[in-house]
Tab-separated table of C-alpha atoms and ligand atoms in Angstrom:
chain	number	residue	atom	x	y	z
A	1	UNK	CA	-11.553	151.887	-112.427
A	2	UNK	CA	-13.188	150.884	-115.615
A	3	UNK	CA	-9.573	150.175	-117.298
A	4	UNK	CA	-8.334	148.079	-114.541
A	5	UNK	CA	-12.059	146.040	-114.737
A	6	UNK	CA	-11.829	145.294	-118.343
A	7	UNK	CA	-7.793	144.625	-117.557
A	8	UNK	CA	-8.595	142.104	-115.465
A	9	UNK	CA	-11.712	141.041	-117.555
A	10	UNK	CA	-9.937	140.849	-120.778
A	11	UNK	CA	-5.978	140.723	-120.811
A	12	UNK	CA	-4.553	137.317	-120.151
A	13	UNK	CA	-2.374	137.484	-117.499
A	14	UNK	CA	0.738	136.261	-116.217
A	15	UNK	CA	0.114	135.428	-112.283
A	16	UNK	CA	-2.324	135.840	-109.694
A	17	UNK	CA	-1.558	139.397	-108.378
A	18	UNK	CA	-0.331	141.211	-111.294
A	19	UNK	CA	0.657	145.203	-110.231
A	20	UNK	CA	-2.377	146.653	-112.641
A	21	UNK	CA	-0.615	150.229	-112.112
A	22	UNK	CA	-2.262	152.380	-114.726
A	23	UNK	CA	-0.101	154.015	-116.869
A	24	UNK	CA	-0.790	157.517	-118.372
A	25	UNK	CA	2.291	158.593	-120.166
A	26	UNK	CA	6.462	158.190	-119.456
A	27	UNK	CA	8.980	161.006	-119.444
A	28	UNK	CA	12.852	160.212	-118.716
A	29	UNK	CA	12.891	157.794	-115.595
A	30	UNK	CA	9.817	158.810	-114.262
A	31	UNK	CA	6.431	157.319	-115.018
A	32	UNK	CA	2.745	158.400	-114.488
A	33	UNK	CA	0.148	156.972	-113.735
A	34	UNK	CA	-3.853	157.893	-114.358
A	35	UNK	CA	-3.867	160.178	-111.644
A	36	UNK	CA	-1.272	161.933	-112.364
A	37	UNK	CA	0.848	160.718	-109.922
A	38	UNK	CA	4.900	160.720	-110.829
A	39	UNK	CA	6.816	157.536	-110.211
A	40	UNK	CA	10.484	157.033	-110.340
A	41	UNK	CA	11.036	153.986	-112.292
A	42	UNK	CA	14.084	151.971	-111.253
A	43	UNK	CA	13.580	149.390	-113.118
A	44	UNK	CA	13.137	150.303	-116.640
A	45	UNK	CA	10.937	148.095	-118.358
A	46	UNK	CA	13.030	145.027	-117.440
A	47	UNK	CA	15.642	147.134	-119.108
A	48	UNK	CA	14.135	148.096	-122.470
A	49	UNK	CA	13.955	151.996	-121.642
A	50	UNK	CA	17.900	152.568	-121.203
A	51	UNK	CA	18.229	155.698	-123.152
A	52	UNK	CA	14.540	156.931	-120.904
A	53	UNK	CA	11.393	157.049	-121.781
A	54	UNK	CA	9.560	158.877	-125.090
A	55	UNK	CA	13.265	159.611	-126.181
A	56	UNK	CA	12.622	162.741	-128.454
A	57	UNK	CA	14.758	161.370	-131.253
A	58	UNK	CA	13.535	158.143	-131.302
A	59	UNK	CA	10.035	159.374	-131.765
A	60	UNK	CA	10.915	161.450	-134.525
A	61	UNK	CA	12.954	158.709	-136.401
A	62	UNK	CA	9.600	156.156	-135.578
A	63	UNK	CA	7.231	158.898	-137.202
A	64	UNK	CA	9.520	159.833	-140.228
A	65	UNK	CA	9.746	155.593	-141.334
A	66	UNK	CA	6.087	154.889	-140.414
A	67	UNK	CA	5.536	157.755	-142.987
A	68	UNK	CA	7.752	155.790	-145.545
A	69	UNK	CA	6.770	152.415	-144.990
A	70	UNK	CA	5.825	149.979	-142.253
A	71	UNK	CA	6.010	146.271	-143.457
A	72	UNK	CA	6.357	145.315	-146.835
A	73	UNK	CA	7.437	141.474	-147.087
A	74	UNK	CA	9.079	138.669	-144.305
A	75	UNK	CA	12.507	139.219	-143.273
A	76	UNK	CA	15.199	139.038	-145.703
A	77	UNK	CA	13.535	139.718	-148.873
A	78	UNK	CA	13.910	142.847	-149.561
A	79	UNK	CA	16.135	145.894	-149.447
A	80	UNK	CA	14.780	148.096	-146.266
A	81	UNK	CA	17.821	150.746	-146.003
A	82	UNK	CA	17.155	151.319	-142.490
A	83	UNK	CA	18.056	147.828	-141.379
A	84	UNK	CA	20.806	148.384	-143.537
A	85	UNK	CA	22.067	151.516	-141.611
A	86	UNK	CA	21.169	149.340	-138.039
A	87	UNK	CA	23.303	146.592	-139.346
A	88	UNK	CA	26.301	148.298	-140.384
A	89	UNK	CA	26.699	150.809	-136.697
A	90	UNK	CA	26.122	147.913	-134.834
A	91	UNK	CA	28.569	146.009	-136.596
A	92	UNK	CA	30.973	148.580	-136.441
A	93	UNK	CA	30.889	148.806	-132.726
A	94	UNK	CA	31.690	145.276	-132.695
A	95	UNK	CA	35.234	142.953	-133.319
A	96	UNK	CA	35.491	141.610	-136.947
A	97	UNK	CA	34.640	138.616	-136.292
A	98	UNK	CA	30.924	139.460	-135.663
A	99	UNK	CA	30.498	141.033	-139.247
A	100	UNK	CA	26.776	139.615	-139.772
A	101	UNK	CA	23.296	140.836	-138.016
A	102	UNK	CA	20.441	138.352	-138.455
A	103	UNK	CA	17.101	140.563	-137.034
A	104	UNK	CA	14.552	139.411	-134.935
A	105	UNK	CA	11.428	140.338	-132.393
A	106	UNK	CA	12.276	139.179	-128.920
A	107	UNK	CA	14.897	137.681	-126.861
A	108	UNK	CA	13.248	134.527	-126.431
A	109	UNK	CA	12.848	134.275	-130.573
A	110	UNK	CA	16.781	135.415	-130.599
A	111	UNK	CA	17.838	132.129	-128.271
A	112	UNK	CA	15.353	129.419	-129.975
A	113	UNK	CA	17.146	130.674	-133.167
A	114	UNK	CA	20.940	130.415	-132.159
A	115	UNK	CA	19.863	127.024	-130.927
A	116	UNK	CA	18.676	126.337	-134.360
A	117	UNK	CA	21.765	128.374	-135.991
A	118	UNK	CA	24.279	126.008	-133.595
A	119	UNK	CA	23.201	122.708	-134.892
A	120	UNK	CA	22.891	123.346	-137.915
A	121	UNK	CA	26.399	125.110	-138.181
A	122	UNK	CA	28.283	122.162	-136.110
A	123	UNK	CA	26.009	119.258	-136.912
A	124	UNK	CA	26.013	118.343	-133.341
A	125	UNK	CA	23.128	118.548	-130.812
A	126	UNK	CA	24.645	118.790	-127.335
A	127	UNK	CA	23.931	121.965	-125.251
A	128	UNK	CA	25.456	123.545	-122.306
A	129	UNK	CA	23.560	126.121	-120.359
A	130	UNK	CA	23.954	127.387	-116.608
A	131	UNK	CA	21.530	126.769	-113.670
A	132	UNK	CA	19.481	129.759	-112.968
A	133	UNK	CA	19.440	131.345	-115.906
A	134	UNK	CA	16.568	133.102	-117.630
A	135	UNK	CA	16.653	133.073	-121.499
A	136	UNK	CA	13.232	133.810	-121.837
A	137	UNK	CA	9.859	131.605	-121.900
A	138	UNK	CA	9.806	129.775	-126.022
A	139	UNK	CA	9.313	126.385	-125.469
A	140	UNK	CA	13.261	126.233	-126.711
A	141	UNK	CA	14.374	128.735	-123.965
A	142	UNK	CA	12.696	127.429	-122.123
A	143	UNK	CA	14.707	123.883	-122.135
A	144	UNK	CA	17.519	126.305	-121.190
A	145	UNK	CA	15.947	127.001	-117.936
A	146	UNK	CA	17.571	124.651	-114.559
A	147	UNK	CA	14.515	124.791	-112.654
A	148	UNK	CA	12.532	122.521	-114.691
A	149	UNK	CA	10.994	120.099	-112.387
A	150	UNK	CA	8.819	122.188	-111.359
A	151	UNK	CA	8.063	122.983	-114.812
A	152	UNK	CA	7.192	119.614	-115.659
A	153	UNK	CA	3.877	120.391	-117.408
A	154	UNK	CA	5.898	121.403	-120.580
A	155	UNK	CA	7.446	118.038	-120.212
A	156	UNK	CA	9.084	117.375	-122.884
A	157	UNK	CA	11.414	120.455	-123.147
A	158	UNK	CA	14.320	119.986	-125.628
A	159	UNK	CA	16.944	116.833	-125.156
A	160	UNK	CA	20.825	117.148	-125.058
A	161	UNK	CA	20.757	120.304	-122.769
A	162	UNK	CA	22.936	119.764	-119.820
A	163	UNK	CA	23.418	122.540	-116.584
A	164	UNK	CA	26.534	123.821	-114.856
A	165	UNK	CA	27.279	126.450	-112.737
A	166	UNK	CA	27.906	130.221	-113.666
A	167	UNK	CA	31.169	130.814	-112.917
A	168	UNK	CA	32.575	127.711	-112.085
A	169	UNK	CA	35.484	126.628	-113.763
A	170	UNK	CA	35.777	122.749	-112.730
A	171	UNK	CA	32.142	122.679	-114.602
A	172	UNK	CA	33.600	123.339	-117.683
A	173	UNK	CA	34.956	120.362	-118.294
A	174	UNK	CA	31.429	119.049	-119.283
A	175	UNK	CA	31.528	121.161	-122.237
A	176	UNK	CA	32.395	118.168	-125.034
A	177	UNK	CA	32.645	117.349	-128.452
A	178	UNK	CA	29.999	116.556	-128.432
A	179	UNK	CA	28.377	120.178	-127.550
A	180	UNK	CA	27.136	122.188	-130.298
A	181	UNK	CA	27.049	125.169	-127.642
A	182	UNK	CA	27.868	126.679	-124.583
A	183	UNK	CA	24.762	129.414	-124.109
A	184	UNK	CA	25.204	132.029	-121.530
A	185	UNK	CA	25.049	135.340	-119.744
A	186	UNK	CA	28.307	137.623	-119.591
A	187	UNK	CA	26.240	138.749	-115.940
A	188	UNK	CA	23.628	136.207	-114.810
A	189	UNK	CA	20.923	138.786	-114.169
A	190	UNK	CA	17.876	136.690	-112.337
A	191	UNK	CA	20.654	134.565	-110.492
A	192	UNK	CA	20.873	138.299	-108.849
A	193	UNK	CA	23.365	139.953	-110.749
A	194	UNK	CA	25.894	137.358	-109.961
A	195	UNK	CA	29.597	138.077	-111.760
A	196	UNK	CA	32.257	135.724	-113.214
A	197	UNK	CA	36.425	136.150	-113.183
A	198	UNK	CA	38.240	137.278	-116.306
A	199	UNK	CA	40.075	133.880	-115.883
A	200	UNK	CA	36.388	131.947	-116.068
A	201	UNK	CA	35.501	133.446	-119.676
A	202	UNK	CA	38.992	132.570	-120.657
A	203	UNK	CA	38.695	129.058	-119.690
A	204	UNK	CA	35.403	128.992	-121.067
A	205	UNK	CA	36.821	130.128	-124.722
A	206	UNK	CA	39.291	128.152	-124.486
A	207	UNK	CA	37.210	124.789	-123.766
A	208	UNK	CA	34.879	125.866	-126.206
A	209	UNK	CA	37.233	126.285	-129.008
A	210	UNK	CA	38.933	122.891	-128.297
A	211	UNK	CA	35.666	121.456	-128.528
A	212	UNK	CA	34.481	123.259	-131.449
A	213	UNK	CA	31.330	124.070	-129.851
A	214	UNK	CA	29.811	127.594	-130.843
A	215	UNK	CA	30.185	130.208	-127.742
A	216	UNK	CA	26.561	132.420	-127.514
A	217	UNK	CA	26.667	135.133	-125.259
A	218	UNK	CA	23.094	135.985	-124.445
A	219	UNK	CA	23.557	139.597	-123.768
A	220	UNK	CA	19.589	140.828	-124.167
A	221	UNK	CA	19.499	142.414	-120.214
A	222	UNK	CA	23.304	143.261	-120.163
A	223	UNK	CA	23.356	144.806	-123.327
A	224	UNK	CA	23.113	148.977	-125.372
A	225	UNK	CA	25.170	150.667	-122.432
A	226	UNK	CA	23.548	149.026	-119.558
A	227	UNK	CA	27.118	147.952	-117.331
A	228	UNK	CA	28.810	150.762	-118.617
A	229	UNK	CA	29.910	149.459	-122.101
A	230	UNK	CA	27.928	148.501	-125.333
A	231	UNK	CA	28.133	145.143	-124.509
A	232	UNK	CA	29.432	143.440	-121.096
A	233	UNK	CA	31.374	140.946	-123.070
A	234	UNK	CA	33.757	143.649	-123.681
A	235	UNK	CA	34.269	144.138	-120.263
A	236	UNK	CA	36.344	140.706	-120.645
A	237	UNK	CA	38.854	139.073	-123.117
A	238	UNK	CA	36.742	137.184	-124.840
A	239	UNK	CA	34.206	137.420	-127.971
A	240	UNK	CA	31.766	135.411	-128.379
A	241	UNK	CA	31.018	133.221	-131.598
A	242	UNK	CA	27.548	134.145	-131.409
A	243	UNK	CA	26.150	137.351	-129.649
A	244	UNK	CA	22.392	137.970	-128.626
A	245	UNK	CA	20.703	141.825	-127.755
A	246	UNK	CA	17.056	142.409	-127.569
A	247	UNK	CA	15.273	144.437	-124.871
A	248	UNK	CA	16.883	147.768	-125.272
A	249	UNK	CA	18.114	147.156	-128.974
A	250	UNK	CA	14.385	148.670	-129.897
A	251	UNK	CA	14.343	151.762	-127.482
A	252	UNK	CA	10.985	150.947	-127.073
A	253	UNK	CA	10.031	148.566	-129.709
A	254	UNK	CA	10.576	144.688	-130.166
A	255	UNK	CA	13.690	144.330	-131.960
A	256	UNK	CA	16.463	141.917	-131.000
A	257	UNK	CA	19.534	140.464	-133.106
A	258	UNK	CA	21.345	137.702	-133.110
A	259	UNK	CA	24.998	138.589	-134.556
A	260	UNK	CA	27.647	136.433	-135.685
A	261	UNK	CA	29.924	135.716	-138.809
A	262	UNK	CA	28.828	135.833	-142.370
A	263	UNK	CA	30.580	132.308	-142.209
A	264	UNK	CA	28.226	130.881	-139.383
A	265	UNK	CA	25.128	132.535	-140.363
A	266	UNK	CA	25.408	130.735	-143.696
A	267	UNK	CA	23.876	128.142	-141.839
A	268	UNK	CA	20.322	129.485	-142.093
A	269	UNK	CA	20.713	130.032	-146.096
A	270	UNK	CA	21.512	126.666	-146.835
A	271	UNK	CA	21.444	123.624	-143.996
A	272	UNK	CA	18.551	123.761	-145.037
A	273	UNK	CA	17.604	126.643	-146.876
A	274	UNK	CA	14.970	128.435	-144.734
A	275	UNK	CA	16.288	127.555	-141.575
A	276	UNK	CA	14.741	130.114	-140.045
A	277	UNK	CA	12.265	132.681	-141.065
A	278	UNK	CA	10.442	135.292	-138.810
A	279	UNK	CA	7.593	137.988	-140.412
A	280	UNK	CA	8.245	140.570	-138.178
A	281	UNK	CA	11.996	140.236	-137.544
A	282	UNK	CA	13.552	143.484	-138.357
A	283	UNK	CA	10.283	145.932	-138.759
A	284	UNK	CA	11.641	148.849	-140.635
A	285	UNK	CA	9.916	150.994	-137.755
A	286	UNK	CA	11.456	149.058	-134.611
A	287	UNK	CA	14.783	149.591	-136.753
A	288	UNK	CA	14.086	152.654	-136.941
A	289	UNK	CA	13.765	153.045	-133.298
A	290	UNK	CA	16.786	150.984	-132.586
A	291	UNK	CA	19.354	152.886	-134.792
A	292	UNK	CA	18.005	156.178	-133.511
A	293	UNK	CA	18.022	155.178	-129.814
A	294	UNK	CA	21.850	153.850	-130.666
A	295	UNK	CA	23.227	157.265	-132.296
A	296	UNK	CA	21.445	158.842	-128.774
A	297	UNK	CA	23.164	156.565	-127.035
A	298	UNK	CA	26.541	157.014	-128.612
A	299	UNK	CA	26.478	160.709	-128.975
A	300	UNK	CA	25.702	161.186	-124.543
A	301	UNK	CA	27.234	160.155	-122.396
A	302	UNK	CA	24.859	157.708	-120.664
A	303	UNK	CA	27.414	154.755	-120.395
A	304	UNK	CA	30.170	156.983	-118.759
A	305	UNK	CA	26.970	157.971	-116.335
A	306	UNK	CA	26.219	154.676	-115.665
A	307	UNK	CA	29.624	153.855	-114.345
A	308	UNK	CA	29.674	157.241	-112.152
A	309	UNK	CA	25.806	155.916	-111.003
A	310	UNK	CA	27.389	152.652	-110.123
A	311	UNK	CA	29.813	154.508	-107.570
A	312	UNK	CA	27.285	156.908	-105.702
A	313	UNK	CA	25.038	153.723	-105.482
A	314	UNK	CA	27.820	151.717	-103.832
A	315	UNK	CA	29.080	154.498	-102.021
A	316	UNK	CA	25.242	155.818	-100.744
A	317	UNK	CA	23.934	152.486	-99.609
A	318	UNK	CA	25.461	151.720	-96.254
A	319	UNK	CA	22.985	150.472	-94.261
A	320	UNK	CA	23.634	147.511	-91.700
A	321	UNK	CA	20.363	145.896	-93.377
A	322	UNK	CA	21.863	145.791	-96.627
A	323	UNK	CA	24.436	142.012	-96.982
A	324	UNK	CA	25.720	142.588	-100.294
A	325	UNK	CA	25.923	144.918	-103.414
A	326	UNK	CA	26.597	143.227	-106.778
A	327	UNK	CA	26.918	144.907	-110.414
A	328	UNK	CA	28.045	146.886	-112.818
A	329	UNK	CA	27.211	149.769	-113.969
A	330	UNK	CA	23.083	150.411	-113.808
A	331	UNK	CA	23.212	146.708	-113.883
A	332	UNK	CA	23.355	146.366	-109.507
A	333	UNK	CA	21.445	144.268	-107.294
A	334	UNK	CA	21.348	144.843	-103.620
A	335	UNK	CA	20.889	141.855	-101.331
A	336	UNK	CA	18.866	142.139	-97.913
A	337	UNK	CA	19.020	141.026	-94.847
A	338	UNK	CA	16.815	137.582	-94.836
A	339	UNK	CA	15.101	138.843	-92.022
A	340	UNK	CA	13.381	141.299	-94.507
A	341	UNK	CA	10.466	139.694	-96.969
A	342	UNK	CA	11.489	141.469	-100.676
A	343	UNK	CA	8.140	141.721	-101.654
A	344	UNK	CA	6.931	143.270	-98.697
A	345	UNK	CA	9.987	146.135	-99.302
A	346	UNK	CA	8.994	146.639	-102.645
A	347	UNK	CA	5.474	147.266	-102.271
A	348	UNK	CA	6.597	149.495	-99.690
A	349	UNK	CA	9.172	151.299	-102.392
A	350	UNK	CA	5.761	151.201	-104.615
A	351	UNK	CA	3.665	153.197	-101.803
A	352	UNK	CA	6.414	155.772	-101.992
A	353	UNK	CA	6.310	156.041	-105.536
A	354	UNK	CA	9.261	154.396	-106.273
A	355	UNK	CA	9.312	151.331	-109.071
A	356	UNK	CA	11.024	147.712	-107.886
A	357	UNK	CA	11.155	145.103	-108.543
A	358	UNK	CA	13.607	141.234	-107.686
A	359	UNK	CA	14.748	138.797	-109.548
A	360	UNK	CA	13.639	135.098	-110.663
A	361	UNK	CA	15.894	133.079	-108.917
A	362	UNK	CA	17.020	135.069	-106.151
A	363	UNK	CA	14.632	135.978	-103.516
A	364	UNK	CA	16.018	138.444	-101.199
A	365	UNK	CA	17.822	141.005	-103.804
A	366	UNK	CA	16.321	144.323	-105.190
A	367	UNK	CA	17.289	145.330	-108.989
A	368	UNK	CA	18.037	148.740	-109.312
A	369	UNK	CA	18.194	149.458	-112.927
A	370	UNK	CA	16.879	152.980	-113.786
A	371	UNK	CA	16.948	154.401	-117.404
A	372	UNK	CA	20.500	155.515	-117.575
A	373	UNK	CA	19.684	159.016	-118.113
A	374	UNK	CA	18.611	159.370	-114.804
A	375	UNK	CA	20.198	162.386	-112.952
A	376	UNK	CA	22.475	162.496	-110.197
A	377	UNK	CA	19.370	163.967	-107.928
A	378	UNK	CA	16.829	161.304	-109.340
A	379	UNK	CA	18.809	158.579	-108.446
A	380	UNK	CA	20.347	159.979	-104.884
A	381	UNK	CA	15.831	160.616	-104.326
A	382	UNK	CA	15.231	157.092	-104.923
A	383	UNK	CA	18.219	155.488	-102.730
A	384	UNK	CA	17.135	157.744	-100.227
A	385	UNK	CA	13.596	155.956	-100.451
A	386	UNK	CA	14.982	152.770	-100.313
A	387	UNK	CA	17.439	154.218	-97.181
A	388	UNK	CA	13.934	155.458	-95.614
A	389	UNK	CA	12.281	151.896	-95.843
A	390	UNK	CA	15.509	150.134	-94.182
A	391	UNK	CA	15.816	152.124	-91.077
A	392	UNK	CA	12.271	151.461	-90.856
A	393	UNK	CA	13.013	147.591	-91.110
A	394	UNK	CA	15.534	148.615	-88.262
A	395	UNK	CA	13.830	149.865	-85.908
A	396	UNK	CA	10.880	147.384	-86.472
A	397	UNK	CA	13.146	144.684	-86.592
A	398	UNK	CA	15.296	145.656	-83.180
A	399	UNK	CA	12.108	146.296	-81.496
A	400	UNK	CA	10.814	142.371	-82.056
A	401	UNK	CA	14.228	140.899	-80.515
B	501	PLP	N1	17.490	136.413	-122.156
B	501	PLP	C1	17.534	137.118	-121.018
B	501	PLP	C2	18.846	137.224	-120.280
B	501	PLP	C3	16.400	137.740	-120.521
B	501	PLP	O1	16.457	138.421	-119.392
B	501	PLP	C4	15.185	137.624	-121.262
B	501	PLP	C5	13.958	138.265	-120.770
B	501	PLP	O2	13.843	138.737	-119.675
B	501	PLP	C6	15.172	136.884	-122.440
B	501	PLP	C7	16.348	136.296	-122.866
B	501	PLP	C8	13.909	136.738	-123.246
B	501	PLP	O3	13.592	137.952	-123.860
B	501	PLP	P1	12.084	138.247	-124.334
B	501	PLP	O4	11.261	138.446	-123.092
B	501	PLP	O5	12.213	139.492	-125.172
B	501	PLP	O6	11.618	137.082	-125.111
């Protein structure tokens, strides 16, 4: 009780009804609260945690560069080997045309950055984002965002930034020459997981090439194994010009990237020099982190898992309640019947322990996004929780009509 007064007393918060679930400690996919009780976490931090929880190696690998050294200047001045090491497996799990890692904190600080990076490296302002996307909450991301009006008290957001729809190819034809860049999600994730054709992204990098506009693949939910791959853009033909991670790049720290050519990232060197600069991009501890939580991730077999997850998820939930399942990988929403009010359910998944939660822009879809070491039995207990609730809704339901 005295936590959650002083929580409420002294943390600034972000709306009116907040969960204020005290946390104790996290283990794998389950966390636990201050009395002890376990809960299964499908959601994963908004999906930082996708190698689990207090990964063992990752804790090590924190400890033994804290021990070294913590900060020692801005980003870019010196030599810190460890970013080094970061740098060069990322890179290496990447096409050759994305040689060059440029470190940052968050995701949002990642997008206001290739927004910067874009008009400096085409000279051009225009940019082309996609209604009901999320990029994150920077006053530059923020301009990215379609649902502005009601946003209107950060009037004025950024000019030039024009909306089409995900997945649409006759909207592509509003990407111009004028358009510095075309910003968007290989998976729009708070649209509610909502998936685009192979043919789309080939249009897309096709228009975007004629136009010489910069291609930026915001990748900082859908990235570090969560569909089944590093990266979901390689679950198309395309590569990006420009490719963001952040969320589960740390394992647990802030630490996101934006990657690119040497060529294009040249940009921030010289047009004009200082373009940008960040204090705390690339901590040698959060890179520490990251490149630990990557060899984990490399060396298990979590991203085969995640595809195998994918199938006993669409194969366990069959449930005349349930309209739709969208996803890849751990990356799945599950849309309800309208009849059912989502945050109702989820408190209700909450009571039994297990963690929800729904998405931005879409209001009657659950995200299921565990850590993707969850096992077999984990997972099956959870859907079976979620199984529980809907034949409750059933029978509630049927007995009203
Ligand atoms: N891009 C996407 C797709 C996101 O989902 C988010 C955050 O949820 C961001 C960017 C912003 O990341 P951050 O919260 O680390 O600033």
């Amino acid at each position: 009780m005295y936590w959650k007064r002083r929580f409420f007393e002294n943390i600034g918060a972000t709306s009116v009804t907040p969960q204020s679930f005290e946390i104790s400690r996290a283990q794998g996919c389950w966390i636990i609260d201050s009395k002890g009780d376990k809960y299964l976490d499908f959601l994963s931090g908004f999906n930082v945690t996708n190698i689990g929880h207090s990964n063992e190696q990752v804790i090590r690998a924190i400890n033994a560069q804290a021990q070294q050294y913590m900060h020692t200047t801005v980003y870019g001045e010196h030599i810190q080997s460890i970013q080094i090491k970061l740098a060069h497996l990322l890179l290496s799990l990447l096409p050759s045309s994305l040689d060059c890692s440029y470190f940052l904190s968050t995701g949002s600080e990642a997008i206001d950055a290739a927004i910067k990076l874009a008009r400096s490296a085409t000279g051009k302002s225009g940019i082309i984002a996609c209604r009901n996307s999320y990029h994150g909450s920077t006053i530059g991301a923020e301009s990215l965002r379609s649902d502005t009006e009601e946003r209107n008290v950060f009037y004025p957001l950024l000019p030039d930034v024009r909306f089409i729809n995900f997945g649409i190819n006759e909207d592509l034809h509003f990407i111009s020459p004028q358009t510095s860049c075309v910003i968007i999600e290989v998976i729009q994730a708070e649209a509610g997981v909502r998936m685009a054709t192979d043919d789309y992204f080939l249009a897309l990098r096709k228009k975007c090439d004629e136009c010489n506009a910069l291609l930026i693949f915001d990748e900082i939910q859908t990235g570090i194994g969560r569909t089944g791959k590093l990266f979901a853009f390689q679950h198309t033909q395309i590569i990006p010009d420009i490719l963001l991670t952040g969320k589960a790049l740390g394992a647990g720290l802030p630490l996101a990237a934006l990657i690119s050519s040497k060529n294009i990232l040249s940009s921030f060197q010289t047009n004009p020099v200082l373009s940008y600069i960040t204090t705390f991009g690339g901590n040698p501890v959060c890179c520490a982190a990251a490149f630990a939580g990557l060899q984990y991730l490399l060396a298990s077999n979590l991203m085969e898992n995640s595809k195998q997850n994918e199938s006993i998820i669409r194969k366990n939930m069959t449930h005349s309640l349930i309209r739709e399942i969208r996803g890849k990988g751990l990356f799945i929403a599950i849309e309800l019947d309208p009849r059912i009010r989502r945050n109702d359910f989820i408190q209700k998944a909450y009571e039994k322990k297990l963690l929800l939660d729904g998405f931005l822009f879409e209001h009657n879809s659950l995200r299921i996004m565990p850590p993707l070491d969850i096992s077999e039995a984990d997972l099956n207990s959870g859907l079976q929780i979620l199984l529980e609730i809907l034949d409750w809704y059933k029978i509630n339901l049927e007995s009203r009509s």
